[in-house]
């Protein structure tokens, strides 16, 4: 081994703590990059393979009931390669020994026995006999959550008829990677399932023999969906079309897609912060090392080492730091990816493992890690290379301090000498101070941007579950039923209060924009389900127009006073121009609200309901739930407390993991910046500090100078961190907003305070580690040697 | 010219300092018995490694002894822990080193103020700088001053607290003859005017001529002590 290489390894071993602090920051960047790039790709690949192998449809359409003879015309639409008709419905299930309501989505299996599109993968058991009236396929997660195995039986209330069914097999489908029941906020495999039933039996029960109500279509590769959707809507309109749509609004697909997007956003936002700080830290530390090794560099040059050899010597030292950082990053990134894969297994139902990070994210993150460290070392390496041997052997000129207006201001403030030393050092190296401040501010901002989630969720839960939805239970019907259903609901055991609502499927249009969304018909006296804006104000639907949620209005480019064209789909059809009379700010959904009586008059219909909200006497809850399976036409029901609990459980677990991870990341940055800053100061100021000790300053008084500078920078970093954190939180809120929900930007003082406390504490701990070295300062030898 | 009184400020008994490197033991001090008196101007002479600096460091509370005892008046330094030694340095000792060790981010006045801020009965920084002839350079940073000026600031900083002893390790080692003489004059002046006991280590044998006593070191021991009957003024010294 060359002597120079040996020096390299020894320098690395000697400065291990400083290098480790940098390597940890780099490792955080590499780990996040590896996880987000690797997992987004892995998720995308797994999904695409699944879609392709099991022929996930490109376009979907729902219709009240259309004759099968339409399929020829649909198949003839330009771009359509496969059109498959299905019969679907929602029904309640009774499972032995299970209380509470269970709802399932039923879909038909063709008589030919094999589906052409959205083909389920059989996981166990066998396919149902196409001619059987009782055999069904269940989605595997639902069966597992309810302890159902092939051969087991359960009862379904389909279209008012009780039917004993037998599980023939368990399956997974690309259509239901993410399965979410009506009105639920997170998947609930125990209470919502998918049932595939032979078409003959299902359409017989629904009275739809020779007809279909759901369509799946595969397009020619690369063919646009829009013209097909338009043509479909035109063809199906006479049969009560609810509008065709592409994959983007298919629930399962949009959730998986959303997750992939989030991972990609993560890959672009966080790693650059960590890599940037790595560049700064390497630059600062290598700069100091070159300064300290001035005479050695001079000697090496005098001995005949080339500029390149010397420059590479320092670049390689940074390379060793990168090697440790990248290695740790790979380990942490693999572990994070594995954890994420387990989380996905909880939410997404794939037939194969999602965790399959390929080699290239390792290579990419590794290369970028090395590039960051090298970039940080370049400046110092160039300085080392360009030192002339004669100058290098001379001691460096002492740093020059100058008096300026700032200095005079400080003198006027009568600061103590140690305080003056702190402030002058900051002013003397403003760039270094600025980057240290920026680094710690970024740490604060990461904490602010992650800590605000719990507060936002509290607000969401309060608005969604306590302000808006005060009912204890909701009953859903497949189609609107006469208002007399309210009377029947009141007669169910334990019901205290019952109120109805009706939903209309519609397409809203304004200029060139359109959006398909249900319109909620509301009664002005509704007390259980209320429209509440983000200020907590209760708002009634206006009798003279339509009220829109701000998000929907924004998507359509609408304001109060504009006319919106509404095309009603399904049972009540027709196109109307209705003025927007009010906007409301909401966290969930794309709400559109009209007055029930106005709509009844418009459609000349007797009052109807499609949802009934109930309050219950808690003591009779079991009797109530038992009686539900006898309610005719019931498509489903939901107990609000269960919905809330499952939302809170899912979210709180994730919030804990997320906030802990970010706390760790913030602490790593702070440690990297504060520890290295203090070490360099100690190295630069060893003489000064030793002089003060000799003059009789105590260890504490000397430590004050060391700790003071870093802590002053840390304090200055706070307001900047708050602003950056606010900015990040705002970007995250905007990035995460979807049609389903918006996260409110709730930044309470305690969010800022806890982020600041965490960073200040981490900075203080890091500096204390360095301050302990003051005890080891050899006063005599420091004073005996020339700087 | 004040002759020193005979009360000792420092007294050592069997003072030994061993540097144990594992393979060899180096006796930096091998049993030194010495008394230094109030108001005395003593010069320590001897070859490199003879133990002069080690003695100075132990007297100043910068280093600890392996064996033996050191008293500063009635205070046994060898019995003190770090906190006590810090207190002792703060209250009683002034140091001057070969490399001035000024804080580069503080002006001359502020460097002196470092000491006056924490002392019990200091002179003002202005007075201290005036005594070393630098009243006109008070607001200059170290980088703006010559070596001699910087060393005079260091002396001003050392004497500003009115210490009972001034310990100087090669105070003129980094200076040319003319500037060196200026620094010696300041030391002499402080010793005369303030009665500060002063111990100076030097390699420059000429400087011995301005001392009350000259203590010769070799191999960690005192080999000879000369008492000057006749002291010369710094201005008469040249090298």
PDB file of C-alpha atoms in Angstrom, chain A residues 357-538:
ATOM      1  CA  UNK A 357     -36.516  -3.453  -5.868  1.00  0.00           C
ATOM      2  CA  UNK A 358     -34.313  -4.046  -8.872  1.00  0.00           C
ATOM      3  CA  UNK A 359     -30.621  -3.280  -9.134  1.00  0.00           C
ATOM      4  CA  UNK A 360     -30.849   0.073 -10.874  1.00  0.00           C
ATOM      5  CA  UNK A 361     -32.195   2.191  -7.947  1.00  0.00           C
ATOM      6  CA  UNK A 362     -29.184   0.896  -5.986  1.00  0.00           C
ATOM      7  CA  UNK A 363     -26.827   1.932  -8.750  1.00  0.00           C
ATOM      8  CA  UNK A 364     -28.554   5.288  -9.300  1.00  0.00           C
ATOM      9  CA  UNK A 365     -28.697   6.242  -5.608  1.00  0.00           C
ATOM     10  CA  UNK A 366     -25.113   5.036  -5.130  1.00  0.00           C
ATOM     11  CA  UNK A 367     -23.772   7.065  -8.019  1.00  0.00           C
ATOM     12  CA  UNK A 368     -25.635  10.172  -6.887  1.00  0.00           C
ATOM     13  CA  UNK A 369     -24.293   9.660  -3.353  1.00  0.00           C
ATOM     14  CA  UNK A 370     -20.718   9.493  -4.611  1.00  0.00           C
ATOM     15  CA  UNK A 371     -21.320  12.477  -6.874  1.00  0.00           C
ATOM     16  CA  UNK A 372     -22.584  14.564  -3.936  1.00  0.00           C
ATOM     17  CA  UNK A 373     -19.562  13.749  -1.773  1.00  0.00           C
ATOM     18  CA  UNK A 374     -17.139  14.400  -4.630  1.00  0.00           C
ATOM     19  CA  UNK A 375     -18.837  17.696  -5.450  1.00  0.00           C
ATOM     20  CA  UNK A 376     -18.338  18.720  -1.835  1.00  0.00           C
ATOM     21  CA  UNK A 377     -14.637  17.810  -1.953  1.00  0.00           C
ATOM     22  CA  UNK A 378     -13.798  19.479  -5.249  1.00  0.00           C
ATOM     23  CA  UNK A 379     -13.228  22.944  -3.835  1.00  0.00           C
ATOM     24  CA  UNK A 380     -10.874  21.768  -1.110  1.00  0.00           C
ATOM     25  CA  UNK A 381      -9.048  19.398  -3.464  1.00  0.00           C
ATOM     26  CA  UNK A 382      -8.466  22.193  -5.982  1.00  0.00           C
ATOM     27  CA  UNK A 383      -7.160  24.441  -3.205  1.00  0.00           C
ATOM     28  CA  UNK A 384      -4.767  21.714  -2.098  1.00  0.00           C
ATOM     29  CA  UNK A 385      -3.602  21.136  -5.646  1.00  0.00           C
ATOM     30  CA  UNK A 386      -3.009  24.807  -6.339  1.00  0.00           C
ATOM     31  CA  UNK A 387      -0.978  25.602  -3.193  1.00  0.00           C
ATOM     32  CA  UNK A 388       2.595  26.377  -4.136  1.00  0.00           C
ATOM     33  CA  UNK A 389       5.071  24.391  -2.003  1.00  0.00           C
ATOM     34  CA  UNK A 390       6.819  27.481  -0.690  1.00  0.00           C
ATOM     35  CA  UNK A 391       3.622  29.159   0.446  1.00  0.00           C
ATOM     36  CA  UNK A 392       2.252  25.909   1.784  1.00  0.00           C
ATOM     37  CA  UNK A 393       5.148  25.439   4.189  1.00  0.00           C
ATOM     38  CA  UNK A 394       4.547  28.912   5.642  1.00  0.00           C
ATOM     39  CA  UNK A 395       1.889  29.306   8.263  1.00  0.00           C
ATOM     40  CA  UNK A 396      -1.298  30.824   6.850  1.00  0.00           C
ATOM     41  CA  UNK A 397      -1.984  34.496   7.391  1.00  0.00           C
ATOM     42  CA  UNK A 398      -4.173  35.041  10.424  1.00  0.00           C
ATOM     43  CA  UNK A 399      -7.828  35.672   9.630  1.00  0.00           C
ATOM     44  CA  UNK A 400      -8.498  39.363   9.188  1.00  0.00           C
ATOM     45  CA  UNK A 401     -11.282  40.955  11.104  1.00  0.00           C
ATOM     46  CA  UNK A 402     -12.515  44.398  10.246  1.00  0.00           C
ATOM     47  CA  UNK A 403     -14.591  47.009  11.910  1.00  0.00           C
ATOM     48  CA  UNK A 404     -17.790  47.862  10.157  1.00  0.00           C
ATOM     49  CA  UNK A 405     -21.182  49.253  11.100  1.00  0.00           C
ATOM     50  CA  UNK A 406     -22.222  45.876  12.440  1.00  0.00           C
ATOM     51  CA  UNK A 407     -19.207  45.787  14.670  1.00  0.00           C
ATOM     52  CA  UNK A 408     -19.872  49.250  16.035  1.00  0.00           C
ATOM     53  CA  UNK A 409     -23.451  48.223  16.749  1.00  0.00           C
ATOM     54  CA  UNK A 410     -22.205  45.251  18.743  1.00  0.00           C
ATOM     55  CA  UNK A 411     -19.781  47.370  20.699  1.00  0.00           C
ATOM     56  CA  UNK A 412     -22.634  49.740  21.476  1.00  0.00           C
ATOM     57  CA  UNK A 413     -24.591  46.762  22.796  1.00  0.00           C
ATOM     58  CA  UNK A 414     -21.790  46.137  25.307  1.00  0.00           C
ATOM     59  CA  UNK A 415     -21.605  42.414  24.577  1.00  0.00           C
ATOM     60  CA  UNK A 416     -19.191  40.424  26.674  1.00  0.00           C
ATOM     61  CA  UNK A 417     -15.917  39.448  24.983  1.00  0.00           C
ATOM     62  CA  UNK A 418     -16.903  35.782  24.508  1.00  0.00           C
ATOM     63  CA  UNK A 419     -20.208  36.884  22.941  1.00  0.00           C
ATOM     64  CA  UNK A 420     -18.285  39.255  20.712  1.00  0.00           C
ATOM     65  CA  UNK A 421     -16.064  36.361  19.613  1.00  0.00           C
ATOM     66  CA  UNK A 422     -19.148  34.370  18.653  1.00  0.00           C
ATOM     67  CA  UNK A 423     -20.733  37.127  16.632  1.00  0.00           C
ATOM     68  CA  UNK A 424     -17.498  38.150  14.895  1.00  0.00           C
ATOM     69  CA  UNK A 425     -16.812  34.580  13.835  1.00  0.00           C
ATOM     70  CA  UNK A 426     -20.251  34.379  12.236  1.00  0.00           C
ATOM     71  CA  UNK A 427     -19.755  37.672  10.446  1.00  0.00           C
ATOM     72  CA  UNK A 428     -16.259  36.645   9.363  1.00  0.00           C
ATOM     73  CA  UNK A 429     -17.485  33.427   7.659  1.00  0.00           C
ATOM     74  CA  UNK A 430     -20.982  34.468   6.576  1.00  0.00           C
ATOM     75  CA  UNK A 431     -21.367  31.780   3.920  1.00  0.00           C
ATOM     76  CA  UNK A 432     -20.546  28.968   6.282  1.00  0.00           C
ATOM     77  CA  UNK A 433     -22.919  30.433   8.865  1.00  0.00           C
ATOM     78  CA  UNK A 434     -25.621  30.864   6.240  1.00  0.00           C
ATOM     79  CA  UNK A 435     -25.376  27.244   5.104  1.00  0.00           C
ATOM     80  CA  UNK A 436     -25.406  26.009   8.683  1.00  0.00           C
ATOM     81  CA  UNK A 437     -28.539  28.066   9.286  1.00  0.00           C
ATOM     82  CA  UNK A 438     -30.091  26.746   6.096  1.00  0.00           C
ATOM     83  CA  UNK A 439     -29.250  23.150   7.018  1.00  0.00           C
ATOM     84  CA  UNK A 440     -30.844  23.420  10.438  1.00  0.00           C
ATOM     85  CA  UNK A 441     -33.793  25.355   8.994  1.00  0.00           C
ATOM     86  CA  UNK A 442     -34.391  22.464   6.601  1.00  0.00           C
ATOM     87  CA  UNK A 443     -34.378  20.088   9.557  1.00  0.00           C
ATOM     88  CA  UNK A 444     -37.022  22.256  11.245  1.00  0.00           C
ATOM     89  CA  UNK A 445     -39.038  22.432   8.057  1.00  0.00           C
ATOM     90  CA  UNK A 446     -39.082  18.655   7.637  1.00  0.00           C
ATOM     91  CA  UNK A 447     -40.435  18.334  11.159  1.00  0.00           C
ATOM     92  CA  UNK A 448     -43.044  21.062  10.672  1.00  0.00           C
ATOM     93  CA  UNK A 449     -44.167  19.521   7.391  1.00  0.00           C
ATOM     94  CA  UNK A 450     -44.556  16.079   8.924  1.00  0.00           C
ATOM     95  CA  UNK A 451     -45.851  17.110  12.350  1.00  0.00           C
ATOM     96  CA  UNK A 452     -48.801  18.985  11.017  1.00  0.00           C
ATOM     97  CA  UNK A 453     -50.476  15.771   9.846  1.00  0.00           C
ATOM     98  CA  UNK A 454     -51.897  14.736  13.230  1.00  0.00           C
ATOM     99  CA  UNK A 455     -53.478  18.178  13.703  1.00  0.00           C
ATOM    100  CA  UNK A 456     -54.892  18.092  10.189  1.00  0.00           C
ATOM    101  CA  UNK A 457     -56.338  14.644  10.808  1.00  0.00           C
ATOM    102  CA  UNK A 458     -57.922  15.732  14.087  1.00  0.00           C
ATOM    103  CA  UNK A 459     -59.589  18.536  12.193  1.00  0.00           C
ATOM    104  CA  UNK A 460     -60.761  16.157   9.460  1.00  0.00           C
ATOM    105  CA  UNK A 461     -62.134  13.680  11.986  1.00  0.00           C
ATOM    106  CA  UNK A 462     -63.881  16.421  13.910  1.00  0.00           C
ATOM    107  CA  UNK A 463     -65.487  17.868  10.799  1.00  0.00           C
ATOM    108  CA  UNK A 464     -66.339  14.565   9.160  1.00  0.00           C
ATOM    109  CA  UNK A 465     -67.548  12.604  12.153  1.00  0.00           C
ATOM    110  CA  UNK A 466     -68.747  15.102  14.727  1.00  0.00           C
ATOM    111  CA  UNK A 467     -69.887  18.156  12.782  1.00  0.00           C
ATOM    112  CA  UNK A 468     -71.142  16.883   9.423  1.00  0.00           C
ATOM    113  CA  UNK A 469     -72.210  13.331  10.055  1.00  0.00           C
ATOM    114  CA  UNK A 470     -73.972  13.014  13.371  1.00  0.00           C
ATOM    115  CA  UNK A 471     -75.926   9.883  12.509  1.00  0.00           C
ATOM    116  CA  UNK A 472     -75.101   6.558  14.166  1.00  0.00           C
ATOM    117  CA  UNK A 473     -75.913   4.459  11.128  1.00  0.00           C
ATOM    118  CA  UNK A 474     -76.573   4.854   7.413  1.00  0.00           C
ATOM    119  CA  UNK A 475     -78.705   2.631   5.186  1.00  0.00           C
ATOM    120  CA  UNK A 476     -78.012   2.563   1.432  1.00  0.00           C
ATOM    121  CA  UNK A 477     -80.445   1.471  -1.258  1.00  0.00           C
ATOM    122  CA  UNK A 478     -79.602   0.250  -4.742  1.00  0.00           C
ATOM    123  CA  UNK A 479     -82.137   2.631  -6.252  1.00  0.00           C
ATOM    124  CA  UNK A 480     -84.165   5.459  -4.854  1.00  0.00           C
ATOM    125  CA  UNK A 481     -87.102   4.201  -2.805  1.00  0.00           C
ATOM    126  CA  UNK A 482     -90.284   6.073  -1.856  1.00  0.00           C
ATOM    127  CA  UNK A 483     -90.077   8.262   1.213  1.00  0.00           C
ATOM    128  CA  UNK A 484     -92.321   5.795   3.056  1.00  0.00           C
ATOM    129  CA  UNK A 485     -89.124   3.789   3.583  1.00  0.00           C
ATOM    130  CA  UNK A 486     -88.357   6.337   6.311  1.00  0.00           C
ATOM    131  CA  UNK A 487     -91.393   5.152   8.241  1.00  0.00           C
ATOM    132  CA  UNK A 488     -90.243   1.557   7.911  1.00  0.00           C
ATOM    133  CA  UNK A 489     -86.791   2.501   9.091  1.00  0.00           C
ATOM    134  CA  UNK A 490     -88.271   4.224  12.155  1.00  0.00           C
ATOM    135  CA  UNK A 491     -89.936   0.946  13.067  1.00  0.00           C
ATOM    136  CA  UNK A 492     -86.591  -0.897  13.204  1.00  0.00           C
ATOM    137  CA  UNK A 493     -85.537  -1.735  16.781  1.00  0.00           C
ATOM    138  CA  UNK A 494     -83.655   1.025  18.564  1.00  0.00           C
ATOM    139  CA  UNK A 495     -84.139   3.738  15.940  1.00  0.00           C
ATOM    140  CA  UNK A 496     -84.637   7.155  17.506  1.00  0.00           C
ATOM    141  CA  UNK A 497     -84.476   9.455  14.525  1.00  0.00           C
ATOM    142  CA  UNK A 498     -84.527   8.814  10.756  1.00  0.00           C
ATOM    143  CA  UNK A 499     -83.826  11.251   7.945  1.00  0.00           C
ATOM    144  CA  UNK A 500     -83.617  10.671   4.206  1.00  0.00           C
ATOM    145  CA  UNK A 501     -81.306  11.860   1.491  1.00  0.00           C
ATOM    146  CA  UNK A 502     -81.253  11.228  -2.222  1.00  0.00           C
ATOM    147  CA  UNK A 503     -78.289  11.051  -4.572  1.00  0.00           C
ATOM    148  CA  UNK A 504     -78.530  11.765  -8.292  1.00  0.00           C
ATOM    149  CA  UNK A 505     -75.837  10.672 -10.705  1.00  0.00           C
ATOM    150  CA  UNK A 506     -74.932  13.572 -12.969  1.00  0.00           C
ATOM    151  CA  UNK A 507     -72.349  15.142 -15.225  1.00  0.00           C
ATOM    152  CA  UNK A 508     -71.610  18.810 -14.534  1.00  0.00           C
ATOM    153  CA  UNK A 509     -70.316  20.858 -17.421  1.00  0.00           C
ATOM    154  CA  UNK A 510     -68.951  24.385 -17.760  1.00  0.00           C
ATOM    155  CA  UNK A 511     -67.328  25.624 -20.934  1.00  0.00           C
ATOM    156  CA  UNK A 512     -64.988  22.835 -22.084  1.00  0.00           C
ATOM    157  CA  UNK A 513     -64.748  21.214 -18.650  1.00  0.00           C
ATOM    158  CA  UNK A 514     -66.899  18.452 -17.218  1.00  0.00           C
ATOM    159  CA  UNK A 515     -66.998  16.292 -14.133  1.00  0.00           C
ATOM    160  CA  UNK A 516     -69.139  13.326 -13.226  1.00  0.00           C
ATOM    161  CA  UNK A 517     -70.236  13.472  -9.608  1.00  0.00           C
ATOM    162  CA  UNK A 518     -73.341  12.658  -7.562  1.00  0.00           C
ATOM    163  CA  UNK A 519     -75.631  15.529  -6.599  1.00  0.00           C
ATOM    164  CA  UNK A 520     -76.911  15.313  -3.066  1.00  0.00           C
ATOM    165  CA  UNK A 521     -80.549  16.331  -2.630  1.00  0.00           C
ATOM    166  CA  UNK A 522     -80.977  17.833   0.828  1.00  0.00           C
ATOM    167  CA  UNK A 523     -83.839  18.786   3.032  1.00  0.00           C
ATOM    168  CA  UNK A 524     -83.354  22.164   4.740  1.00  0.00           C
ATOM    169  CA  UNK A 525     -84.241  20.779   8.180  1.00  0.00           C
ATOM    170  CA  UNK A 526     -81.743  17.879   8.008  1.00  0.00           C
ATOM    171  CA  UNK A 527     -80.163  17.510  11.413  1.00  0.00           C
ATOM    172  CA  UNK A 528     -78.112  14.306  11.169  1.00  0.00           C
ATOM    173  CA  UNK A 529     -76.148  14.766   7.972  1.00  0.00           C
ATOM    174  CA  UNK A 530     -75.214  18.405   7.594  1.00  0.00           C
ATOM    175  CA  UNK A 531     -73.142  20.409   5.212  1.00  0.00           C
ATOM    176  CA  UNK A 532     -70.532  22.145   7.323  1.00  0.00           C
ATOM    177  CA  UNK A 533     -67.847  24.358   5.892  1.00  0.00           C
ATOM    178  CA  UNK A 534     -64.314  24.473   7.244  1.00  0.00           C
ATOM    179  CA  UNK A 535     -65.284  27.292   9.617  1.00  0.00           C
ATOM    180  CA  UNK A 536     -67.842  25.029  11.253  1.00  0.00           C
ATOM    181  CA  UNK A 537     -70.802  26.903   9.800  1.00  0.00           C
ATOM    182  CA  UNK A 538     -73.850  24.792   8.928  1.00  0.00           C
TER     183      UNK A 538
END
